[in-house]
Short mmCIF file of C-alpha atoms in Angstrom, two decimals:
data_model
loop_
_atom_site.label_atom_id
_atom_site.label_comp_id
_atom_site.label_asym_id
_atom_site.label_seq_id
_atom_site.Cartn_x
_atom_site.Cartn_y
_atom_site.Cartn_z
CA GLN A 1 1.24 -16.97 -40.64
CA GLN A 2 -1.44 -14.96 -38.85
CA PRO A 3 0.02 -12.12 -36.77
CA VAL A 4 -0.33 -12.23 -33.01
CA GLN A 5 -2.11 -9.41 -31.20
CA SER A 6 -2.02 -8.50 -27.55
CA PRO A 7 -3.89 -7.93 -25.39
CA GLN A 8 -6.99 -9.85 -26.49
CA ALA A 9 -9.25 -7.39 -24.75
CA VAL A 10 -8.96 -4.21 -22.75
CA ILE A 11 -11.40 -2.01 -20.86
CA LEU A 12 -10.56 1.67 -20.40
CA ARG A 13 -12.16 4.60 -18.70
CA GLU A 14 -12.60 7.68 -20.85
CA GLY A 15 -9.36 9.62 -21.00
CA GLU A 16 -7.07 6.67 -20.32
CA ASP A 17 -4.39 5.44 -22.71
CA ALA A 18 -3.92 2.01 -24.31
CA VAL A 19 -1.36 0.18 -26.41
CA ILE A 20 -2.17 -2.69 -28.76
CA ASN A 21 0.69 -4.81 -30.04
CA CYS A 22 1.02 -6.84 -33.22
CA SER A 23 3.83 -9.20 -34.13
CA SER A 24 4.55 -11.43 -37.08
CA SER A 25 6.87 -14.35 -37.73
CA LYS A 26 7.43 -13.18 -41.30
CA ALA A 27 9.41 -10.31 -42.79
CA LEU A 28 6.93 -7.53 -43.44
CA TYR A 29 6.44 -5.03 -46.22
CA SER A 30 3.79 -3.08 -44.36
CA VAL A 31 1.42 -3.14 -41.42
CA HIS A 32 -2.21 -2.00 -41.62
CA TRP A 33 -4.50 -1.06 -38.74
CA TYR A 34 -8.31 -1.22 -38.91
CA ARG A 35 -11.11 -0.74 -36.41
CA GLN A 36 -14.38 -2.63 -36.58
CA LYS A 37 -17.47 -1.79 -34.59
CA HIS A 38 -20.00 -4.48 -33.85
CA GLY A 39 -22.00 -5.42 -36.93
CA GLU A 40 -20.10 -3.01 -39.17
CA ALA A 41 -17.34 -3.27 -41.74
CA PRO A 42 -13.70 -2.73 -40.75
CA VAL A 43 -12.59 0.87 -41.20
CA PHE A 44 -9.06 1.86 -42.16
CA LEU A 45 -6.93 3.70 -39.60
CA MET A 46 -3.43 3.76 -41.06
CA ILE A 47 -0.68 1.93 -42.96
CA LEU A 48 2.96 1.87 -41.91
CA LEU A 49 5.45 1.08 -44.60
CA LYS A 50 8.98 1.77 -43.49
CA GLY A 51 10.74 0.35 -40.48
CA GLY A 52 10.80 2.94 -37.75
CA GLU A 53 7.88 4.79 -39.26
CA GLN A 54 5.40 6.38 -36.93
CA LYS A 55 2.08 7.83 -37.93
CA GLY A 56 -0.63 9.63 -36.10
CA HIS A 57 -4.26 10.41 -36.66
CA ASP A 58 -6.04 12.50 -34.08
CA LYS A 59 -5.03 10.83 -30.81
CA ILE A 60 -4.35 7.46 -32.38
CA SER A 61 -0.83 6.74 -33.55
CA ALA A 62 1.24 3.71 -34.48
CA SER A 63 4.83 2.59 -34.90
CA PHE A 64 6.46 -0.13 -36.96
CA ASN A 65 9.68 -1.91 -36.04
CA GLU A 66 10.62 -3.68 -39.25
CA LYS A 67 13.56 -5.59 -37.74
CA LYS A 68 11.43 -7.04 -34.98
CA GLN A 69 8.43 -7.47 -37.30
CA GLN A 70 6.29 -5.69 -34.76
CA SER A 71 3.87 -2.81 -34.71
CA SER A 72 2.09 -1.02 -31.91
CA LEU A 73 -1.05 1.10 -31.94
CA TYR A 74 -1.27 3.86 -29.34
CA LEU A 75 -4.59 5.32 -28.24
CA THR A 76 -4.25 8.34 -26.00
CA ALA A 77 -6.94 10.13 -24.00
CA SER A 78 -9.45 7.54 -25.17
CA GLN A 79 -12.95 8.56 -26.16
CA LEU A 80 -16.15 6.52 -26.10
CA SER A 81 -16.02 6.41 -29.89
CA TYR A 82 -12.77 4.44 -29.76
CA SER A 83 -14.64 1.33 -28.64
CA GLY A 84 -14.46 -1.52 -31.10
CA THR A 85 -12.21 -4.33 -32.22
CA TYR A 86 -8.81 -3.35 -33.58
CA PHE A 87 -7.16 -5.53 -36.18
CA CYS A 88 -3.64 -5.36 -37.42
CA GLY A 89 -3.03 -6.62 -40.93
CA THR A 90 0.39 -7.66 -42.05
CA GLU A 91 1.59 -7.64 -45.63
CA PRO A 92 4.47 -10.14 -45.95
CA LYS A 93 7.37 -9.31 -48.24
CA THR A 94 6.74 -12.61 -50.00
CA SER A 95 3.14 -11.76 -50.91
CA TYR A 96 2.60 -8.13 -51.79
CA ASP A 97 -0.98 -6.88 -51.58
CA LYS A 98 -2.10 -9.88 -49.54
CA VAL A 99 -2.99 -8.66 -46.06
CA ILE A 100 -3.23 -11.21 -43.27
CA PHE A 101 -5.31 -10.01 -40.34
CA GLY A 102 -4.72 -10.79 -36.70
CA PRO A 103 -7.42 -12.10 -34.36
CA GLY A 104 -8.23 -8.62 -33.08
CA THR A 105 -8.15 -6.74 -29.79
CA SER A 106 -11.46 -5.79 -28.26
CA LEU A 107 -11.37 -2.29 -26.77
CA SER A 108 -14.17 -0.99 -24.58
CA VAL A 109 -14.15 2.59 -23.36
CA ILE A 110 -16.51 3.31 -20.49
CA PRO A 111 -17.56 6.67 -19.05
CA GLY B 1 -19.80 8.82 -52.79
CA ALA B 2 -20.69 5.17 -53.28
CA GLY B 3 -18.69 2.71 -51.26
CA VAL B 4 -18.33 -1.03 -51.63
CA SER B 5 -21.68 -2.76 -51.68
CA GLN B 6 -22.49 -6.40 -51.12
CA SER B 7 -25.64 -8.41 -51.67
CA PRO B 8 -27.47 -10.04 -50.18
CA ARG B 9 -26.74 -8.69 -46.71
CA TYR B 10 -28.13 -11.86 -45.14
CA LYS B 11 -28.47 -15.32 -46.58
CA VAL B 12 -29.89 -18.44 -44.98
CA ALA B 13 -29.18 -21.64 -46.85
CA LYS B 14 -30.01 -25.25 -46.19
CA ARG B 15 -27.04 -27.56 -46.04
CA GLY B 16 -26.18 -28.70 -49.52
CA GLN B 17 -27.55 -25.63 -51.29
CA ASP B 18 -25.42 -23.49 -53.58
CA VAL B 19 -25.11 -19.78 -52.84
CA ALA B 20 -23.75 -16.77 -54.74
CA LEU B 21 -22.55 -13.64 -53.00
CA ARG B 22 -22.06 -10.44 -54.94
CA CYS B 23 -19.61 -7.60 -54.44
CA ASP B 24 -19.70 -4.20 -56.18
CA PRO B 25 -16.36 -2.48 -55.56
CA ILE B 26 -15.73 1.23 -55.68
CA SER B 27 -15.66 2.33 -59.31
CA GLY B 28 -12.16 2.28 -60.73
CA HIS B 29 -10.63 0.18 -57.98
CA VAL B 30 -8.20 -2.31 -59.41
CA SER B 31 -7.85 -4.74 -56.53
CA LEU B 32 -10.64 -6.76 -54.97
CA PHE B 33 -10.37 -9.04 -51.95
CA TRP B 34 -12.69 -11.59 -50.37
CA TYR B 35 -12.46 -12.46 -46.68
CA GLN B 36 -14.31 -14.83 -44.39
CA GLN B 37 -14.92 -13.63 -40.86
CA ALA B 38 -16.11 -16.06 -38.22
CA LEU B 39 -17.71 -14.71 -35.05
CA GLY B 40 -15.11 -13.10 -32.81
CA GLN B 41 -12.29 -13.59 -35.30
CA GLY B 42 -10.37 -11.42 -37.70
CA PRO B 43 -11.09 -11.40 -41.43
CA GLU B 44 -9.45 -14.42 -43.02
CA PHE B 45 -8.11 -14.00 -46.56
CA LEU B 46 -9.87 -16.06 -49.21
CA THR B 47 -8.84 -14.71 -52.60
CA TYR B 48 -7.63 -11.62 -54.44
CA PHE B 49 -8.16 -10.13 -57.90
CA GLN B 50 -6.30 -7.48 -59.80
CA ASN B 51 -8.74 -6.39 -62.49
CA GLU B 52 -10.14 -9.66 -63.87
CA ALA B 53 -7.09 -11.75 -62.96
CA GLN B 54 -7.32 -13.90 -59.85
CA LEU B 55 -3.80 -13.58 -58.50
CA ASP B 56 -4.16 -15.56 -55.31
CA LYS B 57 -6.78 -18.08 -54.26
CA SER B 58 -4.75 -19.81 -51.61
CA GLY B 59 -7.25 -18.97 -48.88
CA LEU B 60 -10.25 -20.69 -50.42
CA PRO B 61 -11.08 -23.49 -47.93
CA SER B 62 -12.07 -26.12 -50.47
CA ASP B 63 -12.94 -26.65 -54.10
CA ARG B 64 -16.55 -25.87 -53.17
CA PHE B 65 -15.53 -22.21 -53.12
CA PHE B 66 -15.15 -20.36 -56.39
CA ALA B 67 -14.73 -16.65 -57.13
CA GLU B 68 -14.80 -14.70 -60.35
CA ARG B 69 -14.52 -11.14 -61.59
CA PRO B 70 -15.01 -11.53 -65.33
CA GLU B 71 -14.99 -7.86 -66.36
CA GLY B 72 -12.71 -6.53 -63.69
CA SER B 73 -15.48 -4.88 -61.73
CA VAL B 74 -18.25 -6.83 -59.98
CA SER B 75 -17.18 -10.05 -58.30
CA THR B 76 -19.13 -13.12 -57.24
CA LEU B 77 -18.15 -15.63 -54.60
CA LYS B 78 -19.92 -18.93 -55.10
CA ILE B 79 -20.13 -21.68 -52.54
CA GLN B 80 -21.38 -25.04 -53.69
CA ARG B 81 -22.99 -27.67 -51.49
CA THR B 82 -22.85 -25.42 -48.42
CA GLN B 83 -21.87 -26.92 -45.08
CA GLN B 84 -22.56 -25.64 -41.56
CA GLU B 85 -18.91 -24.66 -41.16
CA ASP B 86 -19.37 -22.20 -44.04
CA SER B 87 -21.54 -20.03 -41.78
CA ALA B 88 -19.72 -16.72 -41.40
CA VAL B 89 -19.69 -13.13 -42.59
CA TYR B 90 -18.14 -12.79 -46.03
CA LEU B 91 -16.44 -9.45 -46.51
CA CYS B 92 -15.41 -7.89 -49.77
CA ALA B 93 -12.85 -5.09 -49.98
CA SER B 94 -11.43 -3.05 -52.82
CA SER B 95 -8.42 -0.81 -53.19
CA PRO B 96 -7.20 1.52 -55.92
CA ASN B 97 -3.72 -0.05 -56.21
CA ARG B 98 -2.80 2.34 -58.98
CA ASP B 99 0.87 1.97 -58.23
CA ARG B 100 3.27 -0.19 -56.31
CA GLY B 101 2.85 0.02 -52.62
CA PRO B 102 0.35 -0.79 -49.91
CA HIS B 103 -3.08 0.71 -50.18
CA GLU B 104 -6.01 1.18 -47.88
CA GLN B 105 -8.72 -1.40 -48.34
CA PHE B 106 -12.31 -0.22 -48.40
CA PHE B 107 -14.61 -2.84 -46.96
CA GLY B 108 -18.20 -3.57 -47.82
CA PRO B 109 -20.82 -4.27 -45.12
CA GLY B 110 -20.51 -8.02 -45.61
CA THR B 111 -22.93 -10.86 -46.27
CA ARG B 112 -23.89 -12.91 -43.23
CA LEU B 113 -24.32 -16.51 -44.36
CA THR B 114 -26.09 -18.98 -42.10
CA VAL B 115 -26.18 -22.61 -43.16
CA LEU B 116 -28.82 -24.70 -41.41
#
C-alpha cells in the first residue's frame, strides 16, 4: 500500500537538476509532496489532484500521471536549501483524506 | 501565527510504562492525524479524526495504542505498556478540510519517544 519512491538518495552539486519519482499500486485521488529537514517536521510543498496536472513553486515543480498512478518531483538549479528528505504522500480513491507516505528520498546539495 | 504544537518533545519511558502524547492543532482545523516515524522512514499513518470523530484507526499497531479527541480540538495519543519497538517520533498533523478535496497537512514538531 505504501508508495514506492526512487531514487532512495541523491547527491547534487549546487545548480544541478534532480527528479524524484513516486508510484503507487492503487488508484489515486491526489498526490502530496513534503520535504523534511533533519530533526524537523515535514513541510508541505504541493498537492496534485487531477491526472496530468503540473504545479510549480519557485524552481520545484511536479507532475501527476493519474493513469499510471505516478508522480514526479522536479528540482531545477538546486540550491543548498533544497537538502532534506522528500516524501510523496498518496491519497487512495478508496480512502479520502488518508495520506500514505513513501519511504522518502534523501537529497543532499553540496557547494 | 501559532502552528501545531506537541508535548512533550522528548519522552523516555521504561518498558511497561504508560505514556500520553499531546497534540494541539491549529485553531479551527477540522482534521487531525497521528503518524509514527521510525528513524530513516516516512511517516506511517496511525489514526485520523474529523472533529471529535475517529474516522480511521486502521494504522494503530496494537490495542495498546489509543487516541482520542473528545472536544474536537486537542488530541492525546496514549500508549499502554510500552515496548522497545514503540520507540519512534510521533507526529501530529492538522488540516482545515473545510470542504471536499485534498488539503495540506500542517505538521507539529513531533514527540521523540524512547523506550528503554
